[in-house]
Structure formats: structure tokens, C-alpha cells
Short mmCIF file of C-alpha atoms in Angstrom, two decimals:
data_model
loop_
_atom_site.label_atom_id
_atom_site.label_comp_id
_atom_site.label_asym_id
_atom_site.label_seq_id
_atom_site.Cartn_x
_atom_site.Cartn_y
_atom_site.Cartn_z
CA MET A 617 225.03 194.06 74.26
CA PHE A 618 221.28 194.76 74.47
CA LYS A 619 220.51 191.03 74.16
CA ARG A 620 222.92 190.16 76.98
CA VAL A 621 221.41 192.88 79.23
CA LEU A 622 217.86 191.74 78.41
CA ILE A 623 218.64 188.08 79.10
CA GLY A 624 220.36 189.04 82.36
CA ALA A 625 217.33 191.07 83.42
CA LEU A 626 214.96 188.21 82.63
CA VAL A 627 217.06 185.72 84.59
CA SER A 628 217.23 188.09 87.57
CA THR A 629 213.47 188.60 87.45
CA ALA A 630 212.83 184.86 87.31
CA PHE A 631 214.96 184.24 90.41
CA ALA A 632 213.29 187.14 92.22
CA MET A 633 209.74 185.82 91.61
CA PRO A 634 208.15 183.93 94.54
CA ALA A 635 207.53 180.22 94.12
CA MET A 636 204.04 179.59 92.76
CA ALA A 637 201.56 177.18 94.32
CA GLU A 638 201.13 173.93 92.41
CA VAL A 639 197.98 173.68 90.26
CA SER A 640 196.90 170.61 88.29
CA ILE A 641 193.96 169.59 86.10
CA SER A 642 192.61 166.06 86.00
CA GLY A 643 189.35 164.31 85.24
CA SER A 644 187.64 161.75 83.06
CA ALA A 645 185.38 161.44 80.03
CA GLU A 646 182.85 158.62 79.73
CA MET A 647 180.49 157.71 76.89
CA ASP A 648 177.64 155.24 77.50
CA PHE A 649 175.27 153.99 74.78
CA PHE A 650 172.59 151.58 76.00
CA TYR A 651 169.34 149.73 75.36
CA ARG A 652 166.80 149.25 78.17
CA THR A 653 163.78 146.93 78.18
CA ASN A 654 160.35 147.56 79.74
CA GLN A 655 160.49 151.34 79.51
CA ALA A 656 157.91 153.94 80.51
CA ASN A 657 156.90 156.58 77.98
CA GLY A 658 155.37 160.01 78.48
CA ASN A 659 151.76 158.88 79.03
CA GLY A 660 152.62 156.33 81.71
CA SER A 661 152.30 153.23 79.58
CA SER A 662 155.29 151.16 78.46
CA THR A 663 157.26 150.34 75.38
CA ASP A 664 159.16 147.15 74.68
CA GLY A 665 162.46 148.97 74.93
CA ALA A 666 164.36 152.14 74.15
CA PHE A 667 167.88 153.31 73.29
CA GLY A 668 169.62 155.98 75.30
CA GLN A 669 172.99 157.58 75.94
CA GLU A 670 174.82 159.44 78.66
CA ILE A 671 177.96 161.53 78.38
CA ALA A 672 179.85 162.32 81.57
CA ILE A 673 182.85 164.65 81.47
CA ILE A 674 184.44 165.51 84.83
CA VAL A 675 187.03 168.27 85.29
CA ASN A 676 188.97 168.64 88.55
CA VAL A 677 191.17 171.66 89.25
CA ASP A 678 193.44 171.03 92.24
CA GLY A 679 195.92 173.29 93.97
CA LYS A 680 198.32 172.95 96.87
CA ASP A 681 200.95 175.06 98.57
CA LYS A 682 203.50 173.92 101.14
CA LEU A 683 203.38 176.22 104.14
CA ASP A 684 206.36 177.38 106.18
CA SER A 685 205.17 175.12 109.01
CA GLY A 686 205.52 172.07 106.76
CA ASP A 687 201.76 171.57 106.43
CA VAL A 688 200.01 171.83 103.07
CA LEU A 689 197.18 174.14 102.05
CA LYS A 690 195.13 172.47 99.31
CA TRP A 691 191.92 173.14 97.40
CA ARG A 692 189.70 171.66 94.72
CA LEU A 693 187.15 172.94 92.20
CA ALA A 694 185.36 170.16 90.34
CA GLN A 695 182.56 169.99 87.83
CA LYS A 696 180.64 167.39 85.88
CA VAL A 697 179.66 168.76 82.49
CA ALA A 698 177.83 167.69 79.34
CA THR A 699 174.89 166.14 81.20
CA ASP A 700 171.23 166.99 80.73
CA TYR A 701 170.58 167.75 84.41
CA ARG A 702 172.35 168.85 87.65
CA TYR A 703 175.73 170.60 88.00
CA ASP A 704 174.85 173.82 86.17
CA SER A 705 177.65 175.95 87.62
CA PHE A 706 181.34 175.32 88.27
CA GLY A 707 181.98 174.09 91.78
CA GLN A 708 178.61 172.38 92.31
CA ARG A 709 180.36 169.02 92.25
CA GLU A 710 183.16 169.99 94.66
CA ALA A 711 184.50 173.28 96.00
CA TRP A 712 186.60 173.04 99.15
CA ILE A 713 189.78 174.24 100.87
CA GLY A 714 191.82 171.92 103.11
CA TYR A 715 194.84 171.82 105.40
CA GLN A 716 197.02 168.69 105.64
CA GLY A 717 199.81 167.68 107.99
CA THR A 718 201.14 164.80 110.04
CA TRP A 719 198.02 165.22 112.20
CA GLY A 720 195.70 164.39 109.29
CA GLU A 721 193.64 166.63 107.04
CA ALA A 722 190.72 169.06 107.54
CA ARG A 723 188.50 170.26 104.69
CA PHE A 724 185.88 173.01 104.54
CA GLY A 725 183.27 173.51 101.84
CA ASN A 726 181.21 171.57 99.30
CA GLN A 727 182.36 167.93 99.45
CA PHE A 728 181.29 164.42 98.60
CA SER A 729 180.12 162.22 101.44
CA ASN A 730 182.92 159.81 102.31
CA GLN A 731 180.33 157.10 102.92
CA TYR A 732 178.96 157.63 99.42
CA LEU A 733 182.46 157.45 97.92
CA GLN A 734 183.07 154.25 99.89
CA LEU A 735 179.87 152.71 98.49
CA ASP A 736 180.42 154.03 94.97
CA TRP A 737 183.96 152.70 94.44
CA PRO A 738 185.02 149.98 94.39
CA TYR A 739 181.91 148.25 95.79
CA GLY A 740 179.49 149.99 93.43
CA ALA A 741 181.73 149.55 90.39
CA GLN A 742 181.00 147.45 87.29
CA GLY A 743 177.33 148.48 87.08
CA VAL A 744 176.34 147.90 90.72
CA GLY A 745 176.05 151.52 91.84
CA ASN A 746 172.45 152.39 90.86
CA LEU A 747 171.08 150.46 93.85
CA TRP A 748 174.17 150.37 96.06
CA ALA A 749 175.45 153.96 96.16
CA ASP A 750 172.70 156.03 94.49
CA PHE A 751 169.79 154.42 96.36
CA GLY A 752 169.50 154.59 100.13
CA ALA A 753 169.37 156.65 103.31
CA GLN A 754 172.94 157.96 102.96
CA ASN A 755 173.92 161.27 101.39
CA VAL A 756 175.90 161.91 98.24
CA GLN A 757 177.18 165.35 99.16
CA TYR A 758 177.44 167.85 102.01
CA ALA A 759 177.31 171.37 100.64
CA ARG A 760 178.70 173.11 103.77
CA ALA A 761 180.83 170.44 105.34
CA ILE A 762 183.62 170.28 107.86
CA SER A 763 185.58 167.04 107.37
CA TYR A 764 188.49 165.36 109.10
CA PHE A 765 190.69 162.62 107.61
CA SER A 766 193.00 160.82 110.01
CA PRO A 767 196.51 159.65 109.11
CA SER A 768 197.01 155.91 108.66
CA PHE A 769 197.68 153.91 111.80
CA GLY A 770 199.21 150.65 110.58
CA GLY A 771 196.75 150.48 107.70
CA PHE A 772 193.74 151.78 109.67
CA ALA A 773 192.23 155.23 109.05
CA PHE A 774 188.96 157.01 109.83
CA GLN A 775 187.05 160.02 108.55
CA ALA A 776 184.35 162.26 110.03
CA GLN A 777 182.04 164.80 108.35
CA TYR A 778 179.49 167.34 109.58
CA ASP A 779 177.23 169.65 107.55
CA LEU A 780 176.78 173.17 108.93
CA GLY A 781 173.48 173.71 107.14
CA SER A 782 172.15 177.07 106.00
CA GLY A 783 174.31 179.07 108.39
CA THR A 784 171.26 180.12 110.43
CA SER A 785 170.01 176.63 111.34
CA ASP A 786 171.88 173.43 112.13
CA ALA A 787 171.78 170.82 109.37
CA ASN A 788 171.90 167.89 111.82
CA ALA A 789 173.77 165.74 109.33
CA TYR A 790 176.97 163.84 110.07
CA GLU A 791 178.80 160.61 109.31
CA ILE A 792 181.77 158.52 110.42
CA THR A 793 183.64 156.13 108.12
CA ALA A 794 186.68 153.91 108.54
CA ASN A 795 188.85 151.58 106.49
CA TYR A 796 191.68 149.11 106.93
CA ALA A 797 194.09 147.85 104.27
CA ASN A 798 196.83 145.24 104.46
CA GLY A 799 198.30 143.74 101.33
CA GLY A 800 195.50 142.52 99.09
CA PHE A 801 192.89 142.84 101.84
CA ARG A 802 190.70 145.90 102.40
CA MET A 803 187.76 146.48 104.75
CA ASP A 804 185.39 149.48 104.92
CA ALA A 805 182.58 150.57 107.23
CA GLY A 806 180.41 153.64 107.67
CA PHE A 807 177.50 155.22 109.54
CA SER A 808 175.53 158.37 108.76
CA GLU A 809 172.54 160.20 110.22
CA SER A 810 170.50 163.10 108.81
CA LYS A 811 167.56 164.82 110.51
CA ASN A 812 164.92 167.43 109.69
CA SER A 813 165.34 167.37 105.91
CA LYS A 814 162.61 168.54 103.52
CA THR A 815 164.00 166.36 100.76
CA MET A 816 164.24 162.98 102.49
CA SER A 817 163.60 160.18 100.02
CA SER A 818 165.12 156.89 98.90
CA GLU A 819 167.33 158.73 96.42
CA ALA A 820 170.69 159.46 98.02
CA PHE A 821 171.01 163.21 97.55
CA VAL A 822 172.36 166.44 98.98
CA PHE A 823 171.15 166.66 102.57
CA GLY A 824 168.49 169.31 103.02
CA GLY A 825 169.07 170.87 99.60
CA SER A 826 166.83 171.28 96.58
CA LYS A 827 169.69 170.92 94.10
CA TRP A 828 173.29 169.70 93.88
CA GLY A 829 175.80 171.90 95.64
CA SER A 830 173.18 173.55 97.87
CA SER A 831 172.34 173.15 101.54
CA GLY A 832 169.78 174.52 103.92
CA GLU A 833 166.14 173.48 103.35
CA TYR A 834 165.07 172.05 106.71
CA LEU A 835 161.83 171.43 108.51
CA THR A 836 160.69 174.00 111.06
CA THR A 837 158.09 171.67 112.60
CA GLY A 838 158.16 167.94 113.18
CA GLU A 839 161.18 165.74 112.70
CA ASN A 840 162.37 163.00 110.38
CA LYS A 841 165.51 160.94 110.40
CA ALA A 842 167.53 158.93 107.88
CA ARG A 843 170.29 156.53 108.88
CA ALA A 844 172.60 154.35 106.79
CA TYR A 845 175.03 151.64 107.92
CA ASN A 846 177.46 149.81 105.66
CA VAL A 847 180.30 147.30 105.90
CA GLY A 848 182.30 145.62 103.16
CA ALA A 849 185.49 143.73 102.38
CA ILE A 850 187.60 143.15 99.28
CA TYR A 851 190.46 140.76 98.64
CA LYS A 852 192.72 140.89 95.58
CA PHE A 853 194.67 137.71 94.83
CA GLU A 854 198.05 137.75 93.09
CA SER A 855 196.55 135.40 90.47
CA GLY A 856 194.37 138.25 89.14
CA PHE A 857 191.14 137.30 90.91
CA ASP A 858 189.35 139.65 93.30
CA LEU A 859 186.32 139.17 95.54
CA ALA A 860 184.08 141.81 97.13
CA ALA A 861 181.13 141.56 99.53
CA GLY A 862 179.07 144.15 101.36
CA ALA A 863 176.03 144.71 103.53
CA LYS A 864 174.03 147.90 104.00
CA ARG A 865 171.02 148.96 106.08
CA ASN A 866 168.81 151.96 105.29
CA GLU A 867 166.46 153.47 107.88
CA TRP A 868 163.90 156.28 107.51
CA SER A 869 161.64 157.41 110.35
CA GLY A 870 159.48 160.20 111.66
CA TYR A 871 157.57 163.11 110.20
CA VAL A 872 156.87 163.03 106.41
CA ASN A 873 157.96 159.41 106.37
CA ASN A 874 155.27 158.91 103.73
CA ALA A 875 158.00 160.09 101.35
CA ILE A 876 159.23 156.52 101.77
CA HIS A 877 156.12 154.58 102.83
CA ALA A 878 152.76 155.67 104.19
CA GLY A 879 152.82 156.27 107.93
CA ASN A 880 154.97 158.16 110.40
CA GLY A 881 156.80 155.13 111.75
CA LYS A 882 160.09 153.53 110.73
CA THR A 883 161.00 151.94 107.40
CA THR A 884 164.07 149.73 106.97
CA VAL A 885 165.60 148.20 103.85
CA ASP A 886 168.56 145.81 103.99
CA GLN A 887 170.91 145.20 101.05
CA TYR A 888 173.61 142.64 100.26
CA LEU A 889 176.25 142.50 97.54
CA VAL A 890 178.76 139.96 96.25
CA ARG A 891 181.04 140.50 93.26
CA ALA A 892 183.94 138.61 91.66
CA GLY A 893 186.44 139.76 89.07
CA TYR A 894 189.39 138.47 87.10
CA THR A 895 192.10 140.45 85.29
CA THR A 896 194.61 139.12 82.79
CA GLY A 897 196.62 141.41 80.55
CA LYS A 898 194.27 143.93 78.91
CA HIS A 899 191.15 141.96 79.88
CA ASN A 900 188.99 142.33 82.99
CA MET A 901 185.76 140.39 83.67
CA ASN A 902 183.27 140.88 86.53
CA LEU A 903 180.12 139.18 87.76
CA GLY A 904 177.97 140.50 90.60
CA PHE A 905 174.74 139.86 92.49
CA GLN A 906 172.69 142.15 94.73
CA ARG A 907 169.74 141.45 96.96
CA ILE A 908 167.51 144.30 98.13
CA GLU A 909 165.33 142.81 100.87
CA ASP A 910 161.62 143.50 101.33
CA SER A 911 161.09 146.80 103.13
CA LYS A 912 159.61 146.82 106.62
CA THR A 913 157.45 149.67 107.88
CA ASP A 914 156.23 149.73 111.48
CA GLY A 915 157.11 146.02 111.65
CA ALA A 916 155.01 145.07 108.59
CA THR A 917 156.92 143.48 105.68
CA ALA A 918 156.12 144.56 102.13
CA ASP A 919 156.55 142.35 99.07
CA ASP A 920 158.92 144.67 97.23
CA GLY A 921 162.34 143.00 97.21
CA ILE A 922 164.66 142.94 94.19
CA ASN A 923 167.41 140.67 92.89
CA VAL A 924 169.96 142.23 90.54
CA VAL A 925 172.55 140.42 88.41
CA ASN A 926 175.24 142.39 86.61
CA ALA A 927 178.18 141.47 84.39
CA GLN A 928 180.84 143.67 82.83
CA TYR A 929 183.79 143.10 80.52
CA ASN A 930 186.53 145.76 80.28
CA TYR A 931 189.27 145.98 77.66
CA SER A 932 192.22 148.31 78.09
CA LEU A 933 192.62 150.48 74.97
CA SER A 934 195.64 152.34 76.35
CA LYS A 935 197.21 153.36 79.62
CA ASN A 936 194.36 155.83 80.19
CA SER A 937 191.38 154.49 78.23
CA THR A 938 189.07 151.49 78.59
CA ALA A 939 186.20 150.09 76.52
CA PHE A 940 183.49 148.06 78.24
CA VAL A 941 180.29 146.07 77.77
CA GLN A 942 177.83 145.83 80.66
CA VAL A 943 174.60 143.92 81.30
CA ARG A 944 172.38 144.69 84.32
CA HIS A 945 169.19 142.70 84.98
CA HIS A 946 166.59 143.53 87.67
CA MET A 947 164.19 140.84 88.91
CA PHE A 948 161.32 142.15 91.05
CA ASP A 949 159.68 140.01 93.73
CA ASN A 950 156.45 141.84 92.92
CA ALA A 951 155.60 143.03 89.42
CA ALA A 952 154.25 146.22 91.00
CA LYS A 953 157.94 147.16 91.58
CA THR A 954 158.70 148.90 94.88
CA SER A 955 157.22 151.98 96.48
CA VAL A 956 160.49 152.61 98.36
CA MET A 957 162.13 153.70 95.09
CA HIS A 958 160.45 156.85 93.84
CA GLY A 959 162.04 157.29 90.45
CA SER A 960 161.92 154.77 87.63
CA TRP A 961 165.52 155.80 86.87
CA GLN A 962 166.57 153.96 90.04
CA LEU A 963 165.44 150.76 88.30
CA ASP A 964 166.82 151.58 84.83
CA GLY A 965 163.57 153.22 83.77
CA ALA A 966 161.38 150.17 84.41
CA ALA A 967 157.68 150.85 83.82
CA ASN A 968 155.08 149.91 86.42
CA ASN A 969 153.13 147.76 83.96
CA GLY A 970 153.01 144.32 85.53
CA LYS A 971 156.31 143.03 84.15
CA ASP A 972 158.62 141.56 86.77
CA ASN A 973 162.01 142.39 85.25
CA ALA A 974 164.03 145.06 83.43
CA THR A 975 167.39 144.82 81.64
CA ARG A 976 169.99 147.33 80.50
CA ILE A 977 172.67 146.46 77.93
CA LEU A 978 175.41 149.09 77.65
CA VAL A 979 178.60 149.71 75.67
CA GLY A 980 180.95 152.56 76.42
CA THR A 981 184.41 154.00 76.82
CA TRP A 982 186.15 155.71 79.71
CA THR A 983 189.32 157.77 79.61
CA GLY A 984 191.17 159.52 82.41
CA PHE A 985 193.38 162.59 82.12
#
């Protein structure tokens, strides 16, 4: 009798409980082991080459709740862990709350730049991203963003983002992106502008912030400006082939422009990308080429262009895991490298020692969950 009463009470309690919001966990885990030629060591000289590794584990916690109006309240907390720098607290990668309906979607909080995401994947895939998405005048992240995502209009959609800054001063950072998809064809375009940032450089970064997931360090005197424009197209054939091409312009101007080149004028750098791939069964092969044109400052052209060739082979280990081999080779127009790129990491650690090339050979695995 007691068991029947207890079971009945439990069933009644279960039916009386309110429906819980949906929560899910997803992410990925990547292991990269690589060898890089022409490396700089601690005293500024070079070595013939060096081994290295990088482990990237990403955890996304997503939630959503259907409102009585029919709209959806959604949120995300995301973190990249097991790296030796950046992202030292949960939510530095992403932490936002959004509202979605037939009218589109609005998000508030720490978010990735949609232009960066557009450049990073799929255009910056297969080893292209170090100079396509991570280098340039665009931003990676807006720490205090308001974003709008339109619904699809016959395959066309657009997005807009604005960073509120420190809360006491305007960040003056915004972007507009758009895309169109129809069958195997896809086209993407974007524009962004950032002004009055203390941290302006050629490393795409958090606007105005001194670290990832922060926002609000802006100039009180003078003015600088960074602009980025991009356009690209991809076509996937039913035969398994796919082609991608893109163009991008970076512009830096104004006060503290010597963070890019000496002088207070305007510096521009144009970039171009072509990539081809083929997939059959568990095998996927890719070959790409990038051209970073000579920079121009106040109308004067510098001899600092770069050609980059990359190749990657992927093998599907399971539904969720892939193994890959990647080769990326930089060829510098000038052995003195380029003063537009401030960190050797942007060029796979290449030392400024008179050599006109640098290569990275990498093996790794990626798994999604």
C-alpha cells in the first residue's frame, strides 16, 4: 500500500512541476602537433626549426525557453580551455542572452564578431585563417554588443552589431554583414569600423579591450580608425568538388597609426584568397593560395607582400572525429618580413633573420560533441 501511495505521489509531483527550459552542452576538442621552420628563439636569433603543440577544447552551454508569445529566449556560455593564454574565466569566449522570433533575433552581451566568423569559416578553413581571419582591421569579438540577425528572405539574410563600450563612453565600433545561399552556391560580404581604440594593431582582437572578453579602453584625445571590407563566394558541386574565393581590404588611419606603420596617415592592405577541395567517402583534400599585397601608407608602397600556399588532407575517423595533415608555406616578398604584422605568431613564428620563407607541417585530430 505504501509503495502504491509513494508512486502515486511521485507521479502527481512530476505532473505538477513546471516545464524546464532546454539546456544542452556541445563543443569540440582539437589536438595539433607541428614542426615550424625558421623559428625565433629567446635572444632574437633563429633556429632551423622547432616542434610545438596546441590543445584547444571548447565547451558551449546553451539554453532556450519558448515564451508564451511564441518567441524564444536563448542564451549561451562558452569557453575555450586548456590553452596557455587567453580565456582565463568562463564566459570570456561568449556570454550572451538573445530573443528570437519570426522578426529575427536580437542578442545582448559578449559575442563573436559576425564578420570574423564569416572570415574564419569556411573561408579561413584548412589552414588559411592565420592571415585571413586572425590578421586584419576587423574585430574578433565585441564584449558588450547588441546584435541583430534577420530572418532569411529567399536565401538572403543580414546581420548588424554594435559595441556599447565601457558603459560610460561610446565604443564607436560596429559592423554589417550579409549572406546569400541557393543550392550549392553561397556568397558573403561584410564591413566593419572601429574608432578611438587604444589597442589598434594588425592583430584582429577585442575592440578597445586589453584582454579577451573585455571592453572599454578608448582614447581620450586624438582619433584613430580601423575599417575592414570583405566579400567571398563558395560553390559546392554534386561531384564532391568545392571552390572558394575571397577578397578583403584592411584600412588603418589616424592617431597612433604608428602601431601599424610610422606616420599618422592611412595604411591599406589588400588580400585575396582562392581554395579548392574535393571530398570522396571518408577522404577530403584541399589546396589554397593567398596573396597579401604590399601595404600602402600615405600613398607610398612598401615591399612587404606575402604569398601563402596551404594544403590539407582530412580523414573521417567516425561520425564526429577527423584526423588531418596540413602544410602551410609563407613566401615573403622581402626577407625583412612585414612591419604591418607585429607578432611573429602571425607568420607561424618566422624569425626576422633574412630568410624569405617559413613553413609549418602539422598533424592533428578534431572531434565534436
